[in-house]
Short mmCIF file of C-alpha atoms and ligand atoms in Angstrom, two decimals:
data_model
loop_
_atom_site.label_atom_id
_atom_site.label_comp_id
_atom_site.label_asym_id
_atom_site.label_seq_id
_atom_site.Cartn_x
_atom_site.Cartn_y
_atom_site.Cartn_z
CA UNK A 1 262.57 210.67 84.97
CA UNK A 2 263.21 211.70 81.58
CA UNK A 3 267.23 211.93 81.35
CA UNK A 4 268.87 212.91 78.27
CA UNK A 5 272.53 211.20 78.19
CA UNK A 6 275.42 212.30 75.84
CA UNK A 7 277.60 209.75 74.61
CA UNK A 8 275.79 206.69 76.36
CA UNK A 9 277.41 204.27 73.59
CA UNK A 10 280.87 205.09 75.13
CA UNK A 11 282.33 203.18 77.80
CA UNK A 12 280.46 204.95 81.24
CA UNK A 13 277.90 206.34 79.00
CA UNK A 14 276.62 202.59 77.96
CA UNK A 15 277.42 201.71 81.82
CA UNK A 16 274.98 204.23 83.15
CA UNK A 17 272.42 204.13 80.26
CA UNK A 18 272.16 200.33 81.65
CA UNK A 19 271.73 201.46 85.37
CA UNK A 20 269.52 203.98 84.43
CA UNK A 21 267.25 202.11 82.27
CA UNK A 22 267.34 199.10 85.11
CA UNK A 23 265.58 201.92 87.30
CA UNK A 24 263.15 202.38 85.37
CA UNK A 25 264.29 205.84 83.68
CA UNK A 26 263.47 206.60 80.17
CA UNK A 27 266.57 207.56 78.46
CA UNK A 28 267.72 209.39 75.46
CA UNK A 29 271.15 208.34 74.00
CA UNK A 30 272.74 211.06 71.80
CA UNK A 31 275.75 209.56 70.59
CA UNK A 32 277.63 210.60 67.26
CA UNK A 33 279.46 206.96 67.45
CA UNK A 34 282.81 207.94 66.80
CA UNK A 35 285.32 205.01 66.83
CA UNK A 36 284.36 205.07 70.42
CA UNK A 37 280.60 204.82 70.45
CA UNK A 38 279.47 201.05 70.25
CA UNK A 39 275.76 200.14 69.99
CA UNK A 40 276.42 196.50 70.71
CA UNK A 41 277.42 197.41 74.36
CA UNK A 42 273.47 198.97 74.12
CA UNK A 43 272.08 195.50 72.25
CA UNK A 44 270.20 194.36 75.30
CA UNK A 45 268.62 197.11 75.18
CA UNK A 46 266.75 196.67 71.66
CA UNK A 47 263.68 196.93 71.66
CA UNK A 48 263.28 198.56 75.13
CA UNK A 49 260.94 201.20 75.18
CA UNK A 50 263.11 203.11 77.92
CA UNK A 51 266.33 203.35 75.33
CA UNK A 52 265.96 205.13 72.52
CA UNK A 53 269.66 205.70 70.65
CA UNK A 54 270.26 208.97 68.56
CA UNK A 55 272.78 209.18 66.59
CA UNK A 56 273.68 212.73 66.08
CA UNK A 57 276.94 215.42 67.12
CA UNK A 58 276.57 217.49 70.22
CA UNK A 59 278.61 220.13 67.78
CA UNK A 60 275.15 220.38 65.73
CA UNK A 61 272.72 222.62 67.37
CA UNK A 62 270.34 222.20 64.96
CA UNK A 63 269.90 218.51 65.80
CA UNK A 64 270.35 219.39 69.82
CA UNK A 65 267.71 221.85 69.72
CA UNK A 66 265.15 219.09 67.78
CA UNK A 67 266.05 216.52 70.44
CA UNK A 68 265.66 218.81 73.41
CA UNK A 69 261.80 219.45 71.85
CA UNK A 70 260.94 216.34 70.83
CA UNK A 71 262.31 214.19 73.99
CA UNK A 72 261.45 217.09 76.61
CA UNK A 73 264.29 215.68 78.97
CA UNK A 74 264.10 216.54 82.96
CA UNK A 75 267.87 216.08 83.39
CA UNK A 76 270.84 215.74 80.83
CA UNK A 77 273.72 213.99 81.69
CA UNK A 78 276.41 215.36 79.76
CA UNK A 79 279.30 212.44 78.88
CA UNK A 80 280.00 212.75 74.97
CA UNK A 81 283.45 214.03 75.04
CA UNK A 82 287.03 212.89 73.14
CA UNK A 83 288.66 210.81 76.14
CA UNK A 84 291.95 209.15 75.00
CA UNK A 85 294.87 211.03 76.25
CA UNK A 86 297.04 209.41 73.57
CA UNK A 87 294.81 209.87 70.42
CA UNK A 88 294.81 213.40 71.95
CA UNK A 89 298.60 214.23 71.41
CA UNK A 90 298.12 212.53 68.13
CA UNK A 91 295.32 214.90 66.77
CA UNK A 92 293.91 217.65 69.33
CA UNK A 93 291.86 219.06 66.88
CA UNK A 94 288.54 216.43 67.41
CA UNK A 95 289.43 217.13 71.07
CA UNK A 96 288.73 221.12 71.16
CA UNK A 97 285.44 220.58 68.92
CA UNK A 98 283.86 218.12 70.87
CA UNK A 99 284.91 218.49 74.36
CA UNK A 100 284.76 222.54 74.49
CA UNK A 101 282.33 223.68 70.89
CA UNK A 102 280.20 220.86 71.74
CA UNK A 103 280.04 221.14 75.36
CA UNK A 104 279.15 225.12 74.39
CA UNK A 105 276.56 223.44 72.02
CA UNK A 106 275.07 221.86 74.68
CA UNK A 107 275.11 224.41 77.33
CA UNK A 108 273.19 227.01 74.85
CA UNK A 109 270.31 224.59 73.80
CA UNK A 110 270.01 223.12 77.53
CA UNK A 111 269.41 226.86 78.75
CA UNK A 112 267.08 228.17 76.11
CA UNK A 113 265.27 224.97 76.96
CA UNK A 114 265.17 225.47 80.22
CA UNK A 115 264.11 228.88 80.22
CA UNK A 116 260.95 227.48 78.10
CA UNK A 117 260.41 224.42 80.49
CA UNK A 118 257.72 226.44 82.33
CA UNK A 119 255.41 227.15 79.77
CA UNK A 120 255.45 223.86 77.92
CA UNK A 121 255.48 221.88 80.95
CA UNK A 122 252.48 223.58 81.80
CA UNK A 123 250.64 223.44 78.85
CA UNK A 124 251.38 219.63 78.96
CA UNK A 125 250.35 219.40 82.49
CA UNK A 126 253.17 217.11 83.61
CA UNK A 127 253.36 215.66 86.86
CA UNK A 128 256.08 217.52 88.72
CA UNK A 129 258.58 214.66 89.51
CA UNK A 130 260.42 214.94 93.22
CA UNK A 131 263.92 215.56 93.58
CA UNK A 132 265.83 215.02 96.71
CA UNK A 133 262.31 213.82 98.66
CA UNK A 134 260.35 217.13 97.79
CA UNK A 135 257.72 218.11 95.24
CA UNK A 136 258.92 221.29 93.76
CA UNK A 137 256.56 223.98 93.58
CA UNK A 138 258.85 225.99 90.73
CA UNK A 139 258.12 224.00 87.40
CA UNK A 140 261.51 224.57 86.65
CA UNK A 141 263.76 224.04 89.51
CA UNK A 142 263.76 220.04 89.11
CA UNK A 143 265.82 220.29 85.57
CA UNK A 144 269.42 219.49 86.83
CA UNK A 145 272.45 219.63 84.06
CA UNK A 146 275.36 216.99 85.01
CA UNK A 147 278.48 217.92 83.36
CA UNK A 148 280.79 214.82 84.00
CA UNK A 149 284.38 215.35 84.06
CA UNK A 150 287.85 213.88 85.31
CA UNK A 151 290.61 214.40 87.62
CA UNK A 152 293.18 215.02 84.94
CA UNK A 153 292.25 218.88 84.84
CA UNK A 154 293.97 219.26 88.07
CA UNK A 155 297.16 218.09 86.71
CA UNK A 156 299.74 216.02 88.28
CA UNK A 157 300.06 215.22 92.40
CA UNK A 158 304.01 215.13 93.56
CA UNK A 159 304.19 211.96 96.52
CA UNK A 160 301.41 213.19 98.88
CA UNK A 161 298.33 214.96 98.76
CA UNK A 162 295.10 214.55 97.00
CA UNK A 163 292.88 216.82 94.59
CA UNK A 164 289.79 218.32 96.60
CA UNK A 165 286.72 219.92 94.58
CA UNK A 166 288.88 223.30 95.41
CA UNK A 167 292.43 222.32 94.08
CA UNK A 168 293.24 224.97 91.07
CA UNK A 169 293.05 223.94 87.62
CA UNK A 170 296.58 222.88 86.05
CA UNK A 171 295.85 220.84 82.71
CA UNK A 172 298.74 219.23 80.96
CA UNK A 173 297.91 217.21 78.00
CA UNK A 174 295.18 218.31 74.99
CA UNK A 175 292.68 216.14 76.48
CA UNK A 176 292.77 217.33 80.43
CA UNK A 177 292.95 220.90 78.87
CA UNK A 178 290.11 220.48 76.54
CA UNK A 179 287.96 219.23 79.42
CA UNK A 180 289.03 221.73 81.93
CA UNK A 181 287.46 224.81 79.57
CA UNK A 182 284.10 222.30 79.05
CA UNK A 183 284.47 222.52 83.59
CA UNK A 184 284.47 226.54 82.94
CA UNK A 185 282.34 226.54 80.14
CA UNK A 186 279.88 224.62 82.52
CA UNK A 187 280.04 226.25 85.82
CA UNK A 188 280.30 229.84 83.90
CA UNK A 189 276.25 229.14 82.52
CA UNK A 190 275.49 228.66 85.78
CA UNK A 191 277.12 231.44 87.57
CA UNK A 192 275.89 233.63 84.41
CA UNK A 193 272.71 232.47 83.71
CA UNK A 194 271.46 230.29 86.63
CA UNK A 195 271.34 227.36 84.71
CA UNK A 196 271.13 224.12 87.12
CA UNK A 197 274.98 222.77 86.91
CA UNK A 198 276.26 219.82 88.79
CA UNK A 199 279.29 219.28 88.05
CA UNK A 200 281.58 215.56 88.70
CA UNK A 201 285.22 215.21 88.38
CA UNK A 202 286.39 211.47 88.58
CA UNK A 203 289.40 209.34 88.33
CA UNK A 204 290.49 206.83 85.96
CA UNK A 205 287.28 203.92 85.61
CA UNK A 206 287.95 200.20 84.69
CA UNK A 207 285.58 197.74 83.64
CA UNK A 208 282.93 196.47 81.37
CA UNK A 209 282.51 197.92 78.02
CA UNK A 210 285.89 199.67 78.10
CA UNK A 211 287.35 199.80 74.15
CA UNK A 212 290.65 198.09 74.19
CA UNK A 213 293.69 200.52 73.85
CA UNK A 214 292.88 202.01 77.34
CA UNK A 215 295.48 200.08 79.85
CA UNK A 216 293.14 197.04 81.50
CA UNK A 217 291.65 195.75 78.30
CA UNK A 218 295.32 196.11 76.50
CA UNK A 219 297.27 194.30 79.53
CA UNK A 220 293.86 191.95 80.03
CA UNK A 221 293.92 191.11 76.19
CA UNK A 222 297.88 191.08 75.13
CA UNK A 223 298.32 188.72 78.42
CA UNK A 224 295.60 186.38 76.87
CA UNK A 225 297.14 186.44 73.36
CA UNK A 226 300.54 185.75 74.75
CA UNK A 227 302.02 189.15 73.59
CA UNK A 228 304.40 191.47 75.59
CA UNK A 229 302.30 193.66 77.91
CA UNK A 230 303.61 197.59 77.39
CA UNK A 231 303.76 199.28 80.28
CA UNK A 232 305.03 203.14 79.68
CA UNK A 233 308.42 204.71 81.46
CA UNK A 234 308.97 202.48 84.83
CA UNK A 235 305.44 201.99 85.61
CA UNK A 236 305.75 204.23 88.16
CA UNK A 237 302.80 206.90 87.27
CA UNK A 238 300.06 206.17 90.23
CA UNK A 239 296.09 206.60 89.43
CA UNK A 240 293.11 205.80 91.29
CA UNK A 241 290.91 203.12 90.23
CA UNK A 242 287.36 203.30 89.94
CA UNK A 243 285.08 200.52 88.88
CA UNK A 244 282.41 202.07 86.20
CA UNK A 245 279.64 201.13 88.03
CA UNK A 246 280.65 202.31 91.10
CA UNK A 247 281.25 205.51 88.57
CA UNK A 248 277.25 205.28 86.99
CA UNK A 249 275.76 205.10 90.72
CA UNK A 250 278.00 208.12 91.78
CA UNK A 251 276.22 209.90 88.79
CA UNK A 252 272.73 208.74 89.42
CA UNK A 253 273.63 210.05 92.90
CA UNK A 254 274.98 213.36 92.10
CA UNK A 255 271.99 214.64 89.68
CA UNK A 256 269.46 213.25 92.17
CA UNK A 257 270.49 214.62 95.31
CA UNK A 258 273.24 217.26 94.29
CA UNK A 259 273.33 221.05 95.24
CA UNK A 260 273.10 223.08 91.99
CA UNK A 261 276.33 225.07 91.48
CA UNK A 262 278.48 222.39 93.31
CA UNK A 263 281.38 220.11 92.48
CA UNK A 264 281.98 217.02 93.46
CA UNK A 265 284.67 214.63 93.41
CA UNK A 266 284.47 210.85 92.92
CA UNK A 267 286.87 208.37 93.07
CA UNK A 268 287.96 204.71 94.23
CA UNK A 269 290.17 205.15 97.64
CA UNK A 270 292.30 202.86 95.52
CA UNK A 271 295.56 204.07 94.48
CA UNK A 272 298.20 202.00 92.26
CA UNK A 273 301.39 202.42 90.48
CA UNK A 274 300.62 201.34 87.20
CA UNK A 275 303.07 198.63 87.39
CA UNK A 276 301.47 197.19 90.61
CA UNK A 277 298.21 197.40 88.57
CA UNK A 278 299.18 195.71 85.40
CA UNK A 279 301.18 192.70 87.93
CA UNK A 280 298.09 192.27 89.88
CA UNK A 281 295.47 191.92 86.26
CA UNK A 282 298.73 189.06 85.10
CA UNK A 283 297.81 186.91 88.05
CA UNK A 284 294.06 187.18 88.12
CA UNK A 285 293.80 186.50 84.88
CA UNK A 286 296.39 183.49 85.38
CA UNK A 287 294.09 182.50 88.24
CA UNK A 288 291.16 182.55 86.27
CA UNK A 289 293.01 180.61 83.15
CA UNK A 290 293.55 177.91 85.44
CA UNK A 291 290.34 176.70 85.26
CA UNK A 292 289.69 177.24 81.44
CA UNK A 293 293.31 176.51 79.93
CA UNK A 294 291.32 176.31 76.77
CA UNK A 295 291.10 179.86 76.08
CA UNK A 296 294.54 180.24 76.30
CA UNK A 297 295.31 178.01 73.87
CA UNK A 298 292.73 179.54 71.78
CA UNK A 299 293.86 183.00 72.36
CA UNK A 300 298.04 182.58 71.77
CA UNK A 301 299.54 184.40 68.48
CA UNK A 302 302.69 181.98 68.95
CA UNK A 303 303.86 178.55 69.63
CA UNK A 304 305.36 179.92 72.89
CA UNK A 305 303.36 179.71 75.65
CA UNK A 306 304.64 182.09 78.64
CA UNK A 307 305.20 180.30 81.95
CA UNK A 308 303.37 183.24 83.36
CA UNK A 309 301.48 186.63 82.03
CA UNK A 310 304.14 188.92 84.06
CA UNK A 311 306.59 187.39 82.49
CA UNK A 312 305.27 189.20 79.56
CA UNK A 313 305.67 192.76 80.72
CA UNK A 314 307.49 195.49 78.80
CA UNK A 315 308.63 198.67 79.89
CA UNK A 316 308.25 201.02 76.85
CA UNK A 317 308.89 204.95 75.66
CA UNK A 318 306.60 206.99 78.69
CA UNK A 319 303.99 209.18 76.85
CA UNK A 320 304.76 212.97 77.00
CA UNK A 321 303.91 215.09 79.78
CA UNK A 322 302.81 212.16 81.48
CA UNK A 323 301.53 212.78 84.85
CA UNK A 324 303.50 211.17 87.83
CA UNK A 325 300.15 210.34 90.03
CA UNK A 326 296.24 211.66 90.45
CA UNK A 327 294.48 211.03 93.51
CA UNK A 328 291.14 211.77 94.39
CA UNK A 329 289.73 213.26 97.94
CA UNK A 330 286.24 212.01 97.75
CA UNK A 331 285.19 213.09 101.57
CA UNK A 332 282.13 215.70 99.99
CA UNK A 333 280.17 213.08 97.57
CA UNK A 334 280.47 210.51 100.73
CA UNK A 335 279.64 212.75 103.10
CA UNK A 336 277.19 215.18 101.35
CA UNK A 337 275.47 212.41 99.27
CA UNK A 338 276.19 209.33 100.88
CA UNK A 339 277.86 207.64 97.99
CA UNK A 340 280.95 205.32 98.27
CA UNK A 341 282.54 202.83 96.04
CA UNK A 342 281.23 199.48 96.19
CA UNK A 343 284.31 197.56 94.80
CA UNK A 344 287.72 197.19 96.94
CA UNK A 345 291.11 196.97 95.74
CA UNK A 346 290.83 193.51 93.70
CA UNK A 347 287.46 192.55 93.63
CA UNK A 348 286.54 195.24 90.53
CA UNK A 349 290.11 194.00 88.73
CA UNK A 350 288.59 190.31 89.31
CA UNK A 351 285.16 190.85 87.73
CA UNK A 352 286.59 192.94 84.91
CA UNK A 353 289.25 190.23 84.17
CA UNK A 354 286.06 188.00 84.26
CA UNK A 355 284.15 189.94 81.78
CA UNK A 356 286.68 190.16 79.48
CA UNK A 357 287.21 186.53 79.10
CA UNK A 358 283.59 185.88 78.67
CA UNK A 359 282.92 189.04 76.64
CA UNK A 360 284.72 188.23 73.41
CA UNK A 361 282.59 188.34 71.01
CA UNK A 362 281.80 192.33 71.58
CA UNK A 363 286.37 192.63 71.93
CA UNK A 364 286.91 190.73 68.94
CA UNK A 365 284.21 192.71 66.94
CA UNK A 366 286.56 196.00 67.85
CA UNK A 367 289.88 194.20 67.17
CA UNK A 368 288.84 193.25 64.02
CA UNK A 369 287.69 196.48 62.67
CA UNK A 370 289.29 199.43 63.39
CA UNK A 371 291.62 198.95 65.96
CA UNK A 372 294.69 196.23 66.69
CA UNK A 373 296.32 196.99 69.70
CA UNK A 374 298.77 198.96 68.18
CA UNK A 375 300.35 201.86 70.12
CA UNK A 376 299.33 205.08 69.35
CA UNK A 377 300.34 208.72 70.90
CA UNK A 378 303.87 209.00 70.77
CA UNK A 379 303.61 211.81 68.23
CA UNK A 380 305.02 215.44 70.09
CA UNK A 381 303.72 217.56 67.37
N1 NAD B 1 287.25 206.80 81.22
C1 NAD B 1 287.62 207.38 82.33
O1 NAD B 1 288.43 206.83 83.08
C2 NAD B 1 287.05 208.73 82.72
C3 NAD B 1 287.34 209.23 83.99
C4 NAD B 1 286.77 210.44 84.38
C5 NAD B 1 285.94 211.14 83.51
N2 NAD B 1 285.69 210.64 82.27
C6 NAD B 1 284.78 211.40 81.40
O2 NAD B 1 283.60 210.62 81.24
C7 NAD B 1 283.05 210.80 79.95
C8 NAD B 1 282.89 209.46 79.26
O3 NAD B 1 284.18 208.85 79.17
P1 NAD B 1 284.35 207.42 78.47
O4 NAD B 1 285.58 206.82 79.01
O5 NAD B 1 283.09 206.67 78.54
O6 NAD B 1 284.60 207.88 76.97
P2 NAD B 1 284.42 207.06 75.61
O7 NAD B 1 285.45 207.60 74.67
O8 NAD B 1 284.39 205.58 75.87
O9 NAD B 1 282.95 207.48 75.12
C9 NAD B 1 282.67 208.74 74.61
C10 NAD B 1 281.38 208.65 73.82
O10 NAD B 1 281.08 209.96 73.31
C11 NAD B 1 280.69 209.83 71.95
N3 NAD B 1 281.03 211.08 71.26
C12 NAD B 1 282.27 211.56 70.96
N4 NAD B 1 282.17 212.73 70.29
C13 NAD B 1 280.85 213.00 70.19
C14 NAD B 1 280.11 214.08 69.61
N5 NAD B 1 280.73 215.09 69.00
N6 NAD B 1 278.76 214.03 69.69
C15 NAD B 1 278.12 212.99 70.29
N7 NAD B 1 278.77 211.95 70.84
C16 NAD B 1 280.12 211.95 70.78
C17 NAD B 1 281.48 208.64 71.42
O11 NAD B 1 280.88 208.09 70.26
C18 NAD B 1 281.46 207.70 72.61
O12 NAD B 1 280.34 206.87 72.60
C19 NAD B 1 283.98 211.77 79.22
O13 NAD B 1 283.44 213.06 79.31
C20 NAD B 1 285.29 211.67 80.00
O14 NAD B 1 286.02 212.86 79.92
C21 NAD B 1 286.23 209.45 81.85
#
């Protein structure tokens, strides 16, 4: 297939360009390569004739319409989005242009392109690829439109409960609110105009690739260093963990054998408090020291060497409107679809820990440029 990806230099996008290209799927990148784009978590890929990376805004229709022609994708999977909740409260303003005038963007030159798929298609004389096992007979019916989203639009769980594809919308920060109106934007050109809409809503995704001031990398990376290990309010906030390529197959699952017009829910059946989290990454990662005490050495700002990484943990100003817990009911994808999560409760946190300590070079390359590890957010402007 064809697949057009937004923001496939990101953290999932650059996870599921990889999967995708591994399946032998030629992929478009569009990414704009904001502070969170990185083509070096793409440098296997030089060279590969099934990766081609465009760097251009989803906000610029003129470019989206010229990539839509030239590329002639058969799905788009639709990523590129603002996604840090903190640098949200800092500046919302990147956050309603890209998440909601981009996702419009999108929308707008994915439907007049589908409405001319026919015709071009047929003066090409493509080979009608299958979709779910059939051959379609309508030219256009195989173009799907994956618009990937997260749980945060549903706002914050009390103790019990979980979100379902039909819980109501209750945003509470500028990100979740940004992407819930990209969620209406979305389903509202397919209920309008019939455009082919899958839409995903996921919880929070750890591993590879993921830039460091999202919580793993920062506990994974301050532990390393020797530094105290924030963790905000009590630690008490609960998420579910997903591992990203658990995430990327979900995807890959959804577009190929989702209902048009549907939702579906994905997550990890693996709730935490974030303090539980952030104990359990201090002793893998101690484990996995233990058998190369030379990177901590390497790694420690200070003479003092901690007897262990929890020993570093800090409890530090919560982040406003922080939600107490998410939790994802992800019956419909497993049942409907077929897809589960691969990783259980520690064997994701191990490989990720693992990654990270043999990953440096692409970590340091961030730290060094334009980002330290410094806390950011705490602005309630
Ligand atoms: N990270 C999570 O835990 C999580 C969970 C559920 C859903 N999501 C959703 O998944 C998607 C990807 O999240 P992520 O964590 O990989 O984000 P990310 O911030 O790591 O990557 C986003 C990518 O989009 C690109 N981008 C930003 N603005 C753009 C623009 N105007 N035009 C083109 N490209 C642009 C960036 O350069 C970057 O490569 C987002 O839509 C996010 O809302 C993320």
């Amino acid at each position: 297939m064809k697949i057009l990806v937004t923001g496939g230099a990101g953290f999932i996008g650059s996870n599921l360009v990889h999967l995708l290209v591994s399946k032998g799927h030629q992929v478009l990148n569009i990414d704009k390569l904001t502070y969170a784009g990185n083509p070096r978590s793409l440098a296997d890929l030089e060279g590969n004739p099934n990766h081609q990376l465009l760097q251009a805004d989803i906000c610029d229709p003129e470019a989206m319409r010229k990539a839509f022609a030239d590329f002639r994708p058969d799905w788009v999977m639709h990523l590129a989005a603002e996604s840090h909740v903190d640098r949200s409260i800092d500046g919302p303003g990147e956050f309603i242009q890209t998440n909601i005038l981009g996702t419009y963007v999108l929308l707008q030159t994915a439907l007049e392109y589908w409405r001319g798929l026919g015709d071009q298609r047929s003066e090409a004389g493509d080979q009608r690829p299958e979709v779910g096992g059939q051959r379609s007979e309508d030219i256009t019916s195989f173009f799907r439109f994956l618009h990937v989203s997260t749980d945060e639009v549903y706002g914050s769980l009390g103790e019990q409960g979980l979100f379902t594809e039909k819980t109501p919308y209750d945003p509470h920060s500028p990100y979740s609110a940004s992407k819930a109106a990209s969620d209406h934007l979305a389903r509202a050109w397919r209920d309008t105009y019939g455009l082919p809409m899958i839409v995903t809503n996921c919880s929070n995704n750890y591993g590879p690739f993921q830039f460091p001031e999202k919580l793993i990398p920062v506990v994974i990376l301050k532990a390393l260093r020797g530094e105290r290990i924030p963790v905000y309010g009590k630690g008490e906030n609960i998420r579910d963990w997903l591992y990203v390529e658990d995430h990327a197959e979900a995807l890959l699952t959804a577009i190929s054998k989702g209902k048009p017009g549907e939702t579906y829910n994905i997550g990890g059946n693996n709730e935490m408090r974030n303090i539980d989290l952030v104990r359990l990454l201090c002793r893998l990662l101690d484990d996995a020291l233990v058998k190369r005490p030379e990177l901590r050495t390497k790694h420690l700002t200070s003479d003092l060497r901690p007897p262990t990484s929890e020993s570093l943990i800090t409890f530090v100003t919560d982040r406003p409107g922080h939600d107490l817990r998410y939790a994802i009911d992800a019956t419909k994808i497993k049942n409907e679809l077929g897809w589960e999560p691969k990783q259980d409760h520690e064997s994701g946190f191990r490989k990720t820990v693992e990654w990270y300590l043999e990953n440096e070079a692409w970590w340091q390359n961030i730290l060094d440029g334009s980002y330290q590890l410094e806390r950011i957010g705490l602005s309630e402007k």
